[in-house]
Coordinates of C-alpha atoms and ligand atoms in Angstrom, one line a residue:
X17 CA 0.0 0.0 0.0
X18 CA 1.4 3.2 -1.0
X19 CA 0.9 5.8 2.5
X20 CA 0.6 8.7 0.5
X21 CA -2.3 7.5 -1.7
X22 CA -4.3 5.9 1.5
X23 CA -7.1 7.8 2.8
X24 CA -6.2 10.0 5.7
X25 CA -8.0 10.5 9.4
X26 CA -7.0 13.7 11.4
X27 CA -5.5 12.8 14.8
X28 CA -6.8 15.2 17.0
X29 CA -4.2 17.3 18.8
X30 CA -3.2 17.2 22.7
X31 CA -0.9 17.5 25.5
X32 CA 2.4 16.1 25.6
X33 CA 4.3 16.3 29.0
X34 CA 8.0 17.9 28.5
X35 CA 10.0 15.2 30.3
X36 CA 13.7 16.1 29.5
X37 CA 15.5 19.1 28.5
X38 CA 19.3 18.3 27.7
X39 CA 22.4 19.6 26.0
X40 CA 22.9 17.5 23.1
X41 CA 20.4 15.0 21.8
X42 CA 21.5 11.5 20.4
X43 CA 18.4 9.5 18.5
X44 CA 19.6 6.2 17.6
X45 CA 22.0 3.8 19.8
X46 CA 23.9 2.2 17.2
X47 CA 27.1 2.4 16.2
X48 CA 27.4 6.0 15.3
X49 CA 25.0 7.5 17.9
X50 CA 26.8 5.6 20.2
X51 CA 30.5 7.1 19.4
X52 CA 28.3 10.8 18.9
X53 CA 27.0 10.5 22.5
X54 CA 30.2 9.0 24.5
X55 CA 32.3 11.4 22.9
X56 CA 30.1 14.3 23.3
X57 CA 29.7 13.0 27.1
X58 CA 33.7 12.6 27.3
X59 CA 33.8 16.0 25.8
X60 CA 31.9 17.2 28.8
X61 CA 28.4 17.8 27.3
X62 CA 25.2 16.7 28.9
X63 CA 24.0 13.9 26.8
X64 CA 20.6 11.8 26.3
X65 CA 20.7 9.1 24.0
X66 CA 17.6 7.6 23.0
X67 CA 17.1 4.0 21.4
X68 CA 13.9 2.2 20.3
X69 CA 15.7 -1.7 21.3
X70 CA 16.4 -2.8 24.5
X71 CA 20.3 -2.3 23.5
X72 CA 22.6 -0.5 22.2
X73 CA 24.2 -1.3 19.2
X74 CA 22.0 -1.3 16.0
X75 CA 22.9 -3.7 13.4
X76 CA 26.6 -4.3 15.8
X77 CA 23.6 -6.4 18.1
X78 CA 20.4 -5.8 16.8
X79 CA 21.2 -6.7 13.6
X80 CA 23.6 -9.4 14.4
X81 CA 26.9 -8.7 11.9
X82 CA 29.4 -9.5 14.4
X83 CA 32.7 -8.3 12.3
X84 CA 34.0 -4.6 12.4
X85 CA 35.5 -3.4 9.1
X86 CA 37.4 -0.3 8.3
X87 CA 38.1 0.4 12.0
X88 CA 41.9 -1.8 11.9
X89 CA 43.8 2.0 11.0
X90 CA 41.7 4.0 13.6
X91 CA 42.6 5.4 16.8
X92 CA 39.6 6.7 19.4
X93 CA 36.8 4.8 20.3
X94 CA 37.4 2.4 17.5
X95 CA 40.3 1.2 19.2
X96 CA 38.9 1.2 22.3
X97 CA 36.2 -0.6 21.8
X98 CA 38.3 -3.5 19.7
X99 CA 41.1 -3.9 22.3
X100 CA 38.5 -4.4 25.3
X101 CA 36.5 -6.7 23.1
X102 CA 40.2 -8.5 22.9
X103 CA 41.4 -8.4 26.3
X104 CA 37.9 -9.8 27.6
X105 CA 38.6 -13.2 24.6
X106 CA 35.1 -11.6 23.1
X107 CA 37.2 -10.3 19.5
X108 CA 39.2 -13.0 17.3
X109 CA 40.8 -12.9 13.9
X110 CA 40.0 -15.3 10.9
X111 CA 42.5 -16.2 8.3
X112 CA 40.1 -14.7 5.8
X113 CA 39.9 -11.3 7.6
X114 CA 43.2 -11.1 9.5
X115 CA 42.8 -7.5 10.4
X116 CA 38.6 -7.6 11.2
X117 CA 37.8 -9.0 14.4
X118 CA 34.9 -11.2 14.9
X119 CA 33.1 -10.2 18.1
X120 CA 30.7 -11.8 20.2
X121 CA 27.2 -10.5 20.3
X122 CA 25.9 -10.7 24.2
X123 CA 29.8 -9.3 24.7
X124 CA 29.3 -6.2 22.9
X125 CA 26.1 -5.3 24.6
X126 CA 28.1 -6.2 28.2
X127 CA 30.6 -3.9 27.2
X128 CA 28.3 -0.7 25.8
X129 CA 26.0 -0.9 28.9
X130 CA 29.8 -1.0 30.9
X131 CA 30.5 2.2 28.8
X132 CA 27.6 4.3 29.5
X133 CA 27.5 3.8 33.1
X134 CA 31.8 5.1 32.6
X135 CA 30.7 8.1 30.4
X136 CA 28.0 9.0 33.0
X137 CA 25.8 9.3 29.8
X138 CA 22.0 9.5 29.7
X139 CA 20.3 6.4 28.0
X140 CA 16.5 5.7 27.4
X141 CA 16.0 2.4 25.7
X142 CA 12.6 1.3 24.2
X143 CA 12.3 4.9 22.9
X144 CA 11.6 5.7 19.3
X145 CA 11.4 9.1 18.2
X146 CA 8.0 9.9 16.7
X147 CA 8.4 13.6 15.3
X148 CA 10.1 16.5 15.6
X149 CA 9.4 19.9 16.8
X150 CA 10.9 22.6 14.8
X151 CA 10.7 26.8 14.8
X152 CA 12.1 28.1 11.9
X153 CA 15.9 26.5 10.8
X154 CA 15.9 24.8 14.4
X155 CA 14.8 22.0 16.0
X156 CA 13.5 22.2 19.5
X157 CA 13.1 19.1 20.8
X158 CA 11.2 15.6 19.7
X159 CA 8.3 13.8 20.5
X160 CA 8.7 9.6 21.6
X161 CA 6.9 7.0 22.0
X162 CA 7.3 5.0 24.3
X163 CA 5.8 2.2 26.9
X164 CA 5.0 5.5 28.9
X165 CA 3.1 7.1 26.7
X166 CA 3.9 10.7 23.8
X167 CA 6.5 12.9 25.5
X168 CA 8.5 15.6 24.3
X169 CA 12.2 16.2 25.1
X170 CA 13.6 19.6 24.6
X171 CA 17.2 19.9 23.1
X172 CA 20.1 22.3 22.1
X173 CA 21.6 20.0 19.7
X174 CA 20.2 17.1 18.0
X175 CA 22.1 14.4 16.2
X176 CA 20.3 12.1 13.8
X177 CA 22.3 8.5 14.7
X178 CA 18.7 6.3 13.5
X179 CA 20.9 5.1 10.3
X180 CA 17.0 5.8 8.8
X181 CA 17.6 9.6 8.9
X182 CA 13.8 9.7 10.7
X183 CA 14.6 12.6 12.8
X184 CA 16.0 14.9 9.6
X185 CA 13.3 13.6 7.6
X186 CA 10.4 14.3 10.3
X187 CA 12.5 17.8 10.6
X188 CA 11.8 18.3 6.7
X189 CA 15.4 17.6 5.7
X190 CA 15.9 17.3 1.9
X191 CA 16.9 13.6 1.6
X192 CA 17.9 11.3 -1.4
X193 CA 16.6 7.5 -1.3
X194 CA 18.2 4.4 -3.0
X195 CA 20.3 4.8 -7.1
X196 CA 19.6 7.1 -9.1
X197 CA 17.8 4.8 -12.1
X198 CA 15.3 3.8 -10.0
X199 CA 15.7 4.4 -6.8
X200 CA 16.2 0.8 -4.8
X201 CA 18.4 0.2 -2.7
X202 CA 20.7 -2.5 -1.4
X203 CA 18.8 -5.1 -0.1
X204 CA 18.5 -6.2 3.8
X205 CA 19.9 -9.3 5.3
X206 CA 18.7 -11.4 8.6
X207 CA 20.9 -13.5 9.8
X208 CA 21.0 -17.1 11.4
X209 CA 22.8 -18.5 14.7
X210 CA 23.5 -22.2 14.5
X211 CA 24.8 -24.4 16.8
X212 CA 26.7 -27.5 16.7
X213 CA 28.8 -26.9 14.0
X214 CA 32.1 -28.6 14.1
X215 CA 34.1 -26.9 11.0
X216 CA 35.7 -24.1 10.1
X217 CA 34.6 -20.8 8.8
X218 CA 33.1 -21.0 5.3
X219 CA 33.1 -18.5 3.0
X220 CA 30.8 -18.3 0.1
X221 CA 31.8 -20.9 -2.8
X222 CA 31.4 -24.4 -1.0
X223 CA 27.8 -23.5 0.8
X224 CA 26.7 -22.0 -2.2
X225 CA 27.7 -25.0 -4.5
X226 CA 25.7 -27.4 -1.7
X227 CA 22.7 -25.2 -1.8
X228 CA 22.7 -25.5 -5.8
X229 CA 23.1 -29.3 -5.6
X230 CA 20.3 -29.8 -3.4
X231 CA 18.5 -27.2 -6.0
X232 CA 18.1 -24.4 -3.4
X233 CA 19.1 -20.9 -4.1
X234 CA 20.4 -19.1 -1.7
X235 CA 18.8 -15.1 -1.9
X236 CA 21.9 -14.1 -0.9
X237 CA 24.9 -15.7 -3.3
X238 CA 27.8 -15.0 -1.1
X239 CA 27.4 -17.3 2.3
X240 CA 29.2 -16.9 4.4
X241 CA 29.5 -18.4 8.6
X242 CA 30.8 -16.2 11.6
X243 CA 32.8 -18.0 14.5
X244 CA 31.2 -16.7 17.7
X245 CA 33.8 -16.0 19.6
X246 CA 34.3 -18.1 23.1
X247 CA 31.5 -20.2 22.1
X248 CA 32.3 -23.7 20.4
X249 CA 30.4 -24.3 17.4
X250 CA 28.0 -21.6 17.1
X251 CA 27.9 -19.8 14.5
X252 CA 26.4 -16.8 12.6
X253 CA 25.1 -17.8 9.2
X254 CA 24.8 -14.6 6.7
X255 CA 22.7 -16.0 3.5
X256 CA 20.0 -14.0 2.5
X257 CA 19.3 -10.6 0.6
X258 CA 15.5 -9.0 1.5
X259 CA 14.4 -6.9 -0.7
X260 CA 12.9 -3.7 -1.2
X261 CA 12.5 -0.5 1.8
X262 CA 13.5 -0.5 5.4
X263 CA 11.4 2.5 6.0
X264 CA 7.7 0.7 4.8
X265 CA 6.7 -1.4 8.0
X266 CA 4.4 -3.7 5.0
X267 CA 8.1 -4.7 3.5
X268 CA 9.5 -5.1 6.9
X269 CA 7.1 -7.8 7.8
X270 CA 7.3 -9.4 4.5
X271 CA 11.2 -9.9 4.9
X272 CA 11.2 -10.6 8.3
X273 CA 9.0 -14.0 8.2
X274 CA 10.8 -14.8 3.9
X275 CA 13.7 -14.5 5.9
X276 CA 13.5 -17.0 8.7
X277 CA 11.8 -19.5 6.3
X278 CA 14.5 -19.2 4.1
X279 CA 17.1 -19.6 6.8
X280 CA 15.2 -22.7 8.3
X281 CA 15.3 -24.2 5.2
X282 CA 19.1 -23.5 4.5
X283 CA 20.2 -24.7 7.7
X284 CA 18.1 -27.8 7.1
X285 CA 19.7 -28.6 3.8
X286 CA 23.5 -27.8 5.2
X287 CA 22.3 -30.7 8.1
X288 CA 21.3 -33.1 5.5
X289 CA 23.9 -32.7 2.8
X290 CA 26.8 -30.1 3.7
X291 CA 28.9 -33.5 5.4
X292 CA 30.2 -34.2 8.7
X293 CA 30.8 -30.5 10.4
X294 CA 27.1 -29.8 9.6
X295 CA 25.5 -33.2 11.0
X296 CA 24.8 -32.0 14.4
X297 CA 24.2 -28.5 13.3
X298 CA 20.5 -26.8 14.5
X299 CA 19.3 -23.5 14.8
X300 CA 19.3 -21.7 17.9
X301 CA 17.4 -18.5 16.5
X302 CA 17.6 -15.8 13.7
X303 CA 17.7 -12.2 13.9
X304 CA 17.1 -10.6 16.5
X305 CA 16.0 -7.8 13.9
X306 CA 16.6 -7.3 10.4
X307 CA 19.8 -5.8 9.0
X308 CA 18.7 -2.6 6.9
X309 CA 22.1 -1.7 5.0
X310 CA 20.7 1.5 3.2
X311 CA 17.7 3.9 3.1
X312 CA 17.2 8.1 3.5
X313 CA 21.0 10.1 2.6
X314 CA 19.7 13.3 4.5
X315 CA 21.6 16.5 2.5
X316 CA 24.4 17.8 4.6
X317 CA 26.2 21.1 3.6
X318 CA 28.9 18.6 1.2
X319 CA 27.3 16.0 -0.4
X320 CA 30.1 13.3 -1.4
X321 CA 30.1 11.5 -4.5
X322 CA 32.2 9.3 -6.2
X323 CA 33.5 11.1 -8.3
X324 CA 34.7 13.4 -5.9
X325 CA 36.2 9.9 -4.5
X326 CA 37.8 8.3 -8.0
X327 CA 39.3 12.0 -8.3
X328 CA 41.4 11.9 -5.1
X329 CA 39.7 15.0 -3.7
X330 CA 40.9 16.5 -1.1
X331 CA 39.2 18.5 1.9
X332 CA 40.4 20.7 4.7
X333 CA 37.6 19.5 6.8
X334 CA 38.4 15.6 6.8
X335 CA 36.9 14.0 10.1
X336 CA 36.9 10.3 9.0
X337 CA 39.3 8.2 7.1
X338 CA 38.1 5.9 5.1
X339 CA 39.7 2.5 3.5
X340 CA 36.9 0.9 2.1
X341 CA 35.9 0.7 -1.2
X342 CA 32.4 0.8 -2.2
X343 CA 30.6 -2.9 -1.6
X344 CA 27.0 -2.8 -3.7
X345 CA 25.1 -5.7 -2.4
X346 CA 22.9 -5.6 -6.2
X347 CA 19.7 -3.8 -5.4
X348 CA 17.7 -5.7 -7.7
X349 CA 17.9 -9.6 -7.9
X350 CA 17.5 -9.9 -11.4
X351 CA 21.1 -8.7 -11.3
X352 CA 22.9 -11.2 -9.7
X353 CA 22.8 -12.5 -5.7
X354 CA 26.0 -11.0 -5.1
X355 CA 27.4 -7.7 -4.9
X356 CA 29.7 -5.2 -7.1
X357 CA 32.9 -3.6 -5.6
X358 CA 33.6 0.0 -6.8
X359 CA 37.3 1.2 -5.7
X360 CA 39.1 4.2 -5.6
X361 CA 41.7 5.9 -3.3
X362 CA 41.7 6.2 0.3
X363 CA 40.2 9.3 1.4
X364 CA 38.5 11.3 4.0
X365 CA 34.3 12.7 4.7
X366 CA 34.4 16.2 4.9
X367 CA 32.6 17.9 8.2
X368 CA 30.2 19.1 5.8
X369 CA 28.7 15.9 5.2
X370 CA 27.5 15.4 9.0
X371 CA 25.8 18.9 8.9
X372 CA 21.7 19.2 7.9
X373 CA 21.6 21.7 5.2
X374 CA 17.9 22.5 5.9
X375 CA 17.7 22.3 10.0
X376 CA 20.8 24.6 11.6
X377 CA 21.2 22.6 15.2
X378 CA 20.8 19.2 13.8
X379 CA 24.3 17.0 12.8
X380 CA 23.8 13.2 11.2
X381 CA 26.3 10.4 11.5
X382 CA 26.6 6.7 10.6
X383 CA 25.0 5.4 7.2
X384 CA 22.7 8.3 6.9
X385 CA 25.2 11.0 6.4
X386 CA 25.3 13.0 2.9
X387 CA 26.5 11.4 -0.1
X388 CA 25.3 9.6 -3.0
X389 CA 24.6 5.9 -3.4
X390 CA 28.0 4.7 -4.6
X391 CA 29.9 7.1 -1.8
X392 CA 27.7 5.7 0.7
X393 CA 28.4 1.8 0.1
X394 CA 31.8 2.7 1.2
X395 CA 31.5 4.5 4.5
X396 CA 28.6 2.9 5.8
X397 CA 30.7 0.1 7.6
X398 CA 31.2 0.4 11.1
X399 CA 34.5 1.6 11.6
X400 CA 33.3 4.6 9.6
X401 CA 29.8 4.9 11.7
X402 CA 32.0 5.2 14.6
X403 CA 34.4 7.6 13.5
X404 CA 31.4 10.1 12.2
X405 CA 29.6 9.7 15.3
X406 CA 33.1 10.8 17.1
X407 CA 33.1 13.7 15.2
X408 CA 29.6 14.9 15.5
X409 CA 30.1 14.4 19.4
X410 CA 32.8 16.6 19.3
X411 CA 30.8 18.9 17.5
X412 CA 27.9 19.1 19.6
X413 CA 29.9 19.8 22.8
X414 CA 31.8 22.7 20.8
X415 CA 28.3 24.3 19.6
X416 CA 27.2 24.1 23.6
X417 CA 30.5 25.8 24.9
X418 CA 30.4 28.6 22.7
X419 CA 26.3 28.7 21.9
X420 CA 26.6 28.5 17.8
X421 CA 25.6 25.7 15.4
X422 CA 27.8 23.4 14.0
X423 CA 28.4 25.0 10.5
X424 CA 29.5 27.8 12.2
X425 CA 31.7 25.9 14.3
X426 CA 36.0 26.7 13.4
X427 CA 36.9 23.5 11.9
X428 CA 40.6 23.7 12.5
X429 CA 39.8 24.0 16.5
X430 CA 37.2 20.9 16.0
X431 CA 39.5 19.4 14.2
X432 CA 42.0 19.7 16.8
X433 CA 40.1 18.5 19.6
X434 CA 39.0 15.2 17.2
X435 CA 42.8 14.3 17.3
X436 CA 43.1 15.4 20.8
X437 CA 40.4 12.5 21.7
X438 CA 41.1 10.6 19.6
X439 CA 44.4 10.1 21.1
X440 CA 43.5 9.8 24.4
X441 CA 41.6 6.6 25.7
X442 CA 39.7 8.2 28.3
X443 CA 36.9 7.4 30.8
X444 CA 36.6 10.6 32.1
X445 CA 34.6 13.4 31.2
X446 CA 37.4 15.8 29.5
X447 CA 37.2 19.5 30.7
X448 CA 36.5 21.7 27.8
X449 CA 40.0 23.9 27.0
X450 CA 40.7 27.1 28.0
X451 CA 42.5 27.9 24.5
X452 CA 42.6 26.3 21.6
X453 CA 44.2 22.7 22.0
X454 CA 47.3 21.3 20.8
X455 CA 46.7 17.8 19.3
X456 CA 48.7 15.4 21.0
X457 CA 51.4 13.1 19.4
X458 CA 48.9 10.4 17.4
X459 CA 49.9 6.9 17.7
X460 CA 51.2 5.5 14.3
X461 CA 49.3 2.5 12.9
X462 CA 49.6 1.4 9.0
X463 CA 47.7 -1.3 7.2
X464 CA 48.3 -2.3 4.0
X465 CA 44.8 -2.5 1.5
X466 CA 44.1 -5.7 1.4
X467 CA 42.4 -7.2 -1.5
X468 CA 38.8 -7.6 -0.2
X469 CA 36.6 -10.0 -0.6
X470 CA 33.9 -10.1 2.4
X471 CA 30.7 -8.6 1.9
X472 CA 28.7 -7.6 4.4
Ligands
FAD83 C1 23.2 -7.2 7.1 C2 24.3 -6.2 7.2 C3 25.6 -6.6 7.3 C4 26.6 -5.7 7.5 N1 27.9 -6.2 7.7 C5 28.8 -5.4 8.1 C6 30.0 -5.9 8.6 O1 30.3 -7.1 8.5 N2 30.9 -5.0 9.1 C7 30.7 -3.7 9.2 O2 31.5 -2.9 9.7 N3 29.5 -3.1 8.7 C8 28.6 -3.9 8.2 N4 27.4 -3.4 7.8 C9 27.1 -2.0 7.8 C10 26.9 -1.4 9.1 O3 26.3 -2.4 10.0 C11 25.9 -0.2 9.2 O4 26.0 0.6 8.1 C12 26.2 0.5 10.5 O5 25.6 -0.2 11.5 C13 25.6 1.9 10.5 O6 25.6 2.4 11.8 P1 24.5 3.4 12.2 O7 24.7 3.7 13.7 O8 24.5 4.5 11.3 O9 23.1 2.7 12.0 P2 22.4 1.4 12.7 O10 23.5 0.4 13.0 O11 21.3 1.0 11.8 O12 21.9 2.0 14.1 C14 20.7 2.8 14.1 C15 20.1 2.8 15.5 O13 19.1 3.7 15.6 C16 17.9 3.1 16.2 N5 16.8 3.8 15.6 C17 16.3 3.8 14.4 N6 15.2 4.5 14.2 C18 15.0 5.0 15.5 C19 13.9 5.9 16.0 N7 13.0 6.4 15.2 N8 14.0 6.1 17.3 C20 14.9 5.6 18.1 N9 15.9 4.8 17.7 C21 15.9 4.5 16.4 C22 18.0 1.6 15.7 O14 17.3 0.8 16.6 C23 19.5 1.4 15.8 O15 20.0 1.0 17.1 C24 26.3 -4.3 7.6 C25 25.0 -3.9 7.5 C26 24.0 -4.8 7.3 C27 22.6 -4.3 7.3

């Protein structure tokens, strides 16, 4: 059903109790709102971070990917949050990705509910954000929904971390959806957790070949198993592609209930005919939610394409590095289950690209940042959702200290203080600086580009 041709009812208009009022506003606990609202916390800003799961994490838990790309050259809370998934055995490395750990799920909730009881952080879980108040260029505050009810929050800042871009697009942010021939986008993937498998990681060929021979077709070409780390033959199974929005509740459903079918089949076939390691295999769930990989691009003050990207362009503003090279899981099946990798150099997102156009107090970070649909199948891994959200928090305690919005913020002196935390693992709330900083001495880390062929 199309909503905008469906008959409408008017919803008749009433109170809405004002519950909170806080510094800087974080909607969306995944991996980019939750780098935008420790930092901004760490940064010294008073935080609320609100998330419509039980947990923080987004598609890191919720959605089940268990391996963090693009984050091995990083510093900040990249590397924070991979060495404590190491030191507590919850990280390893596969010979197929020697420089991507493999994390366990339950393990990276432990440690995010760990974090924001050490950044002091506010957090309201089963929270979505409904709408969006807004008075000219700014946004005041946003209405939730919630187990308690409609309430409104008020805000100075608001950062849009939903990966959806809901909060810019309730705010009336110019946004782009899916290619430009026809506008779909890449497709969704649930994922599998087996049990009892006694092999080793499998990657794509053999489990596709098994699937053909039993004349099954996987959805999703490219399967591929997970080791869980600490846990002796379980396994997360990655072998389907769900088509069509993320942002229509109608598709939602319809992928959510093709996608366990098709995953009870699969792990039914693997039982039966994938040989010994598989005998004993079962599965012990799917999910917990589906993986959306893209949806709304909200307009940002840059908007990054690719050719900006196969150009080498370079900006003065660059607040993430980025190694990645575009990975287009095919939008529409009739071209293929897999993907298609576009590459160019390394390079950095520009400031601009985090910063609503339309809405003057509102920043975005993670996958719904500004860029077009071949820019954005590069940064949208993890690593990169991190690194964006740090710079948005960043940003958002700046535009508090000094009471402007963040495209008036001096970029040199933000990014200055990015380094400066950056380099620092810290706990602590960091006093804001009395002048501007000096970036401290950056440890060195180099990775060579690897020749890639995961695709998550
Ligand atoms: C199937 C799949 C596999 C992937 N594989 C990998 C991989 O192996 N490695 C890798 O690094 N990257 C991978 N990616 C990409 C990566 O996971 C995402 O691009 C990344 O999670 C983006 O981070 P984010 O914080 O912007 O969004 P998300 O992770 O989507 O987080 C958004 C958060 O906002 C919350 N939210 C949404 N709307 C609302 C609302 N209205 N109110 C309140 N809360 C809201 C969500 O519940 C969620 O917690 C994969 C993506 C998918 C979908």
């Amino acid at each position: 059903m199309n909503p905008t041709a469906s008959p409408t009812i008017f919803e008749p208009a009433r109170q809405v109790p004002v519950v909170r009022e806080t510094d800087v506003l974080v909607c969306g606990g995944g991996p980019a709102g939750i780098a935008a609202a420790f930092t901004a916390a760490r940064a010294g800003a008073k935080v609320l971070l609100l998330e419509r799961h039980p947990f923080l994490g987004g598609v890191w838990t919720a959605g089940a990917l268990t391996i963090l790309i693009d984050t091995e050259h990083k510093d900040g809370l990249n590397c924070e949050i991979r060495r404590r998934l190491e030191e507590r055995g919850a990280a390893v490395y596969c010979k197929q990705w020697p420089n991507w750990p493999v994390y366990g799920l339950e393990a990276m909730k432990t440690l995010l509910d760990e974090m924001i009881i050490e950044t002091g952080i506010e957090v309201q879980l089963y929270t979505s954000v409904a709408a969006v108040a807004r008075e000219g260029r700014r946004v005041t505050g946003v209405y939730t929904e919630s187990k308690s009810g409609r309430e409104f929050i008020k805000a100075k800042v608001v950062i849009d971390t939903t990966g959806d871009g809901d909060v810019a697009a309730q705010a009336g942010c110019a946004f782009e959806y899916g290619r430009p021939k026809d506008g779909k986008v890449q497709p969704m993937t649930l994922y599998g957790r087996i049990g009892g498998y006694t092999g080793e990681t499998v990657h794509i060929q053999p489990l596709l070949d098994i699937a053909r021979r039993a004349g099954v077709e996987p959805s999703y070409g490219d399967v591929t198993l997970f080791p869980q780390p600490g846990q002796p033959g379980v396994f997360m199974l990655m072998a389907t592609h769900l088509y069509g929005s993320g942002i229509d509740v109608r598709n939602l459903t319809r992928a959510e209930i093709q996608g366990r079918a098709e995953i009870r089949q699969l792990v039914e076939l693997y039982r039966q005919h994938a040989g010994p390691a598989w005998k004993d295999v079962y599965l012990m769930d799917t999910g917990p939610f589906l993986g959306i990989r893209e949806s709304r691009r909200i307009r940002g003050h840059h908007y990054l394409t690719v050719e900006e990207l196969q150009s080498n362009k370079k900006f003065d503003d660059g607040i993430c590095h980025v190694r990645f090279m575009a990975d287009i899981h095919h939008p529409d099946p009739k071209e293929g289950t897999g993907l298609t990798h576009v590459f160019f150099p390394f390079y950095d997102i520009p400031f601009g690209c985090l910063v609503a156009r339309d809405v003057d107090n509102l920043m975005m970070a993670g996958r719904c940042i500004s860029g077009d649909h071949i820019a954005f199948a590069s940064y949208r891994v993890t690593g990169d959702a991190v690194a964006t959200g740090e710079a948005v928090g960043v940003a958002a305690a700046m535009c508090v200290e000094q009471s402007v919005d963040p495209n008036a913020l001096n970029r040199p002196q933000l990014l200055q203080r990015l380094a400066r935390m950056r380099s620092t693992e810290i706990a602590a709330p960091e006093p804001p600086p009395t002048t501007a900083p000096e970036p401290a001495p950056r440890k060195k880390t180099t990775v060579a580009r690897k020749s890639l062929s995961l695709t998550p």
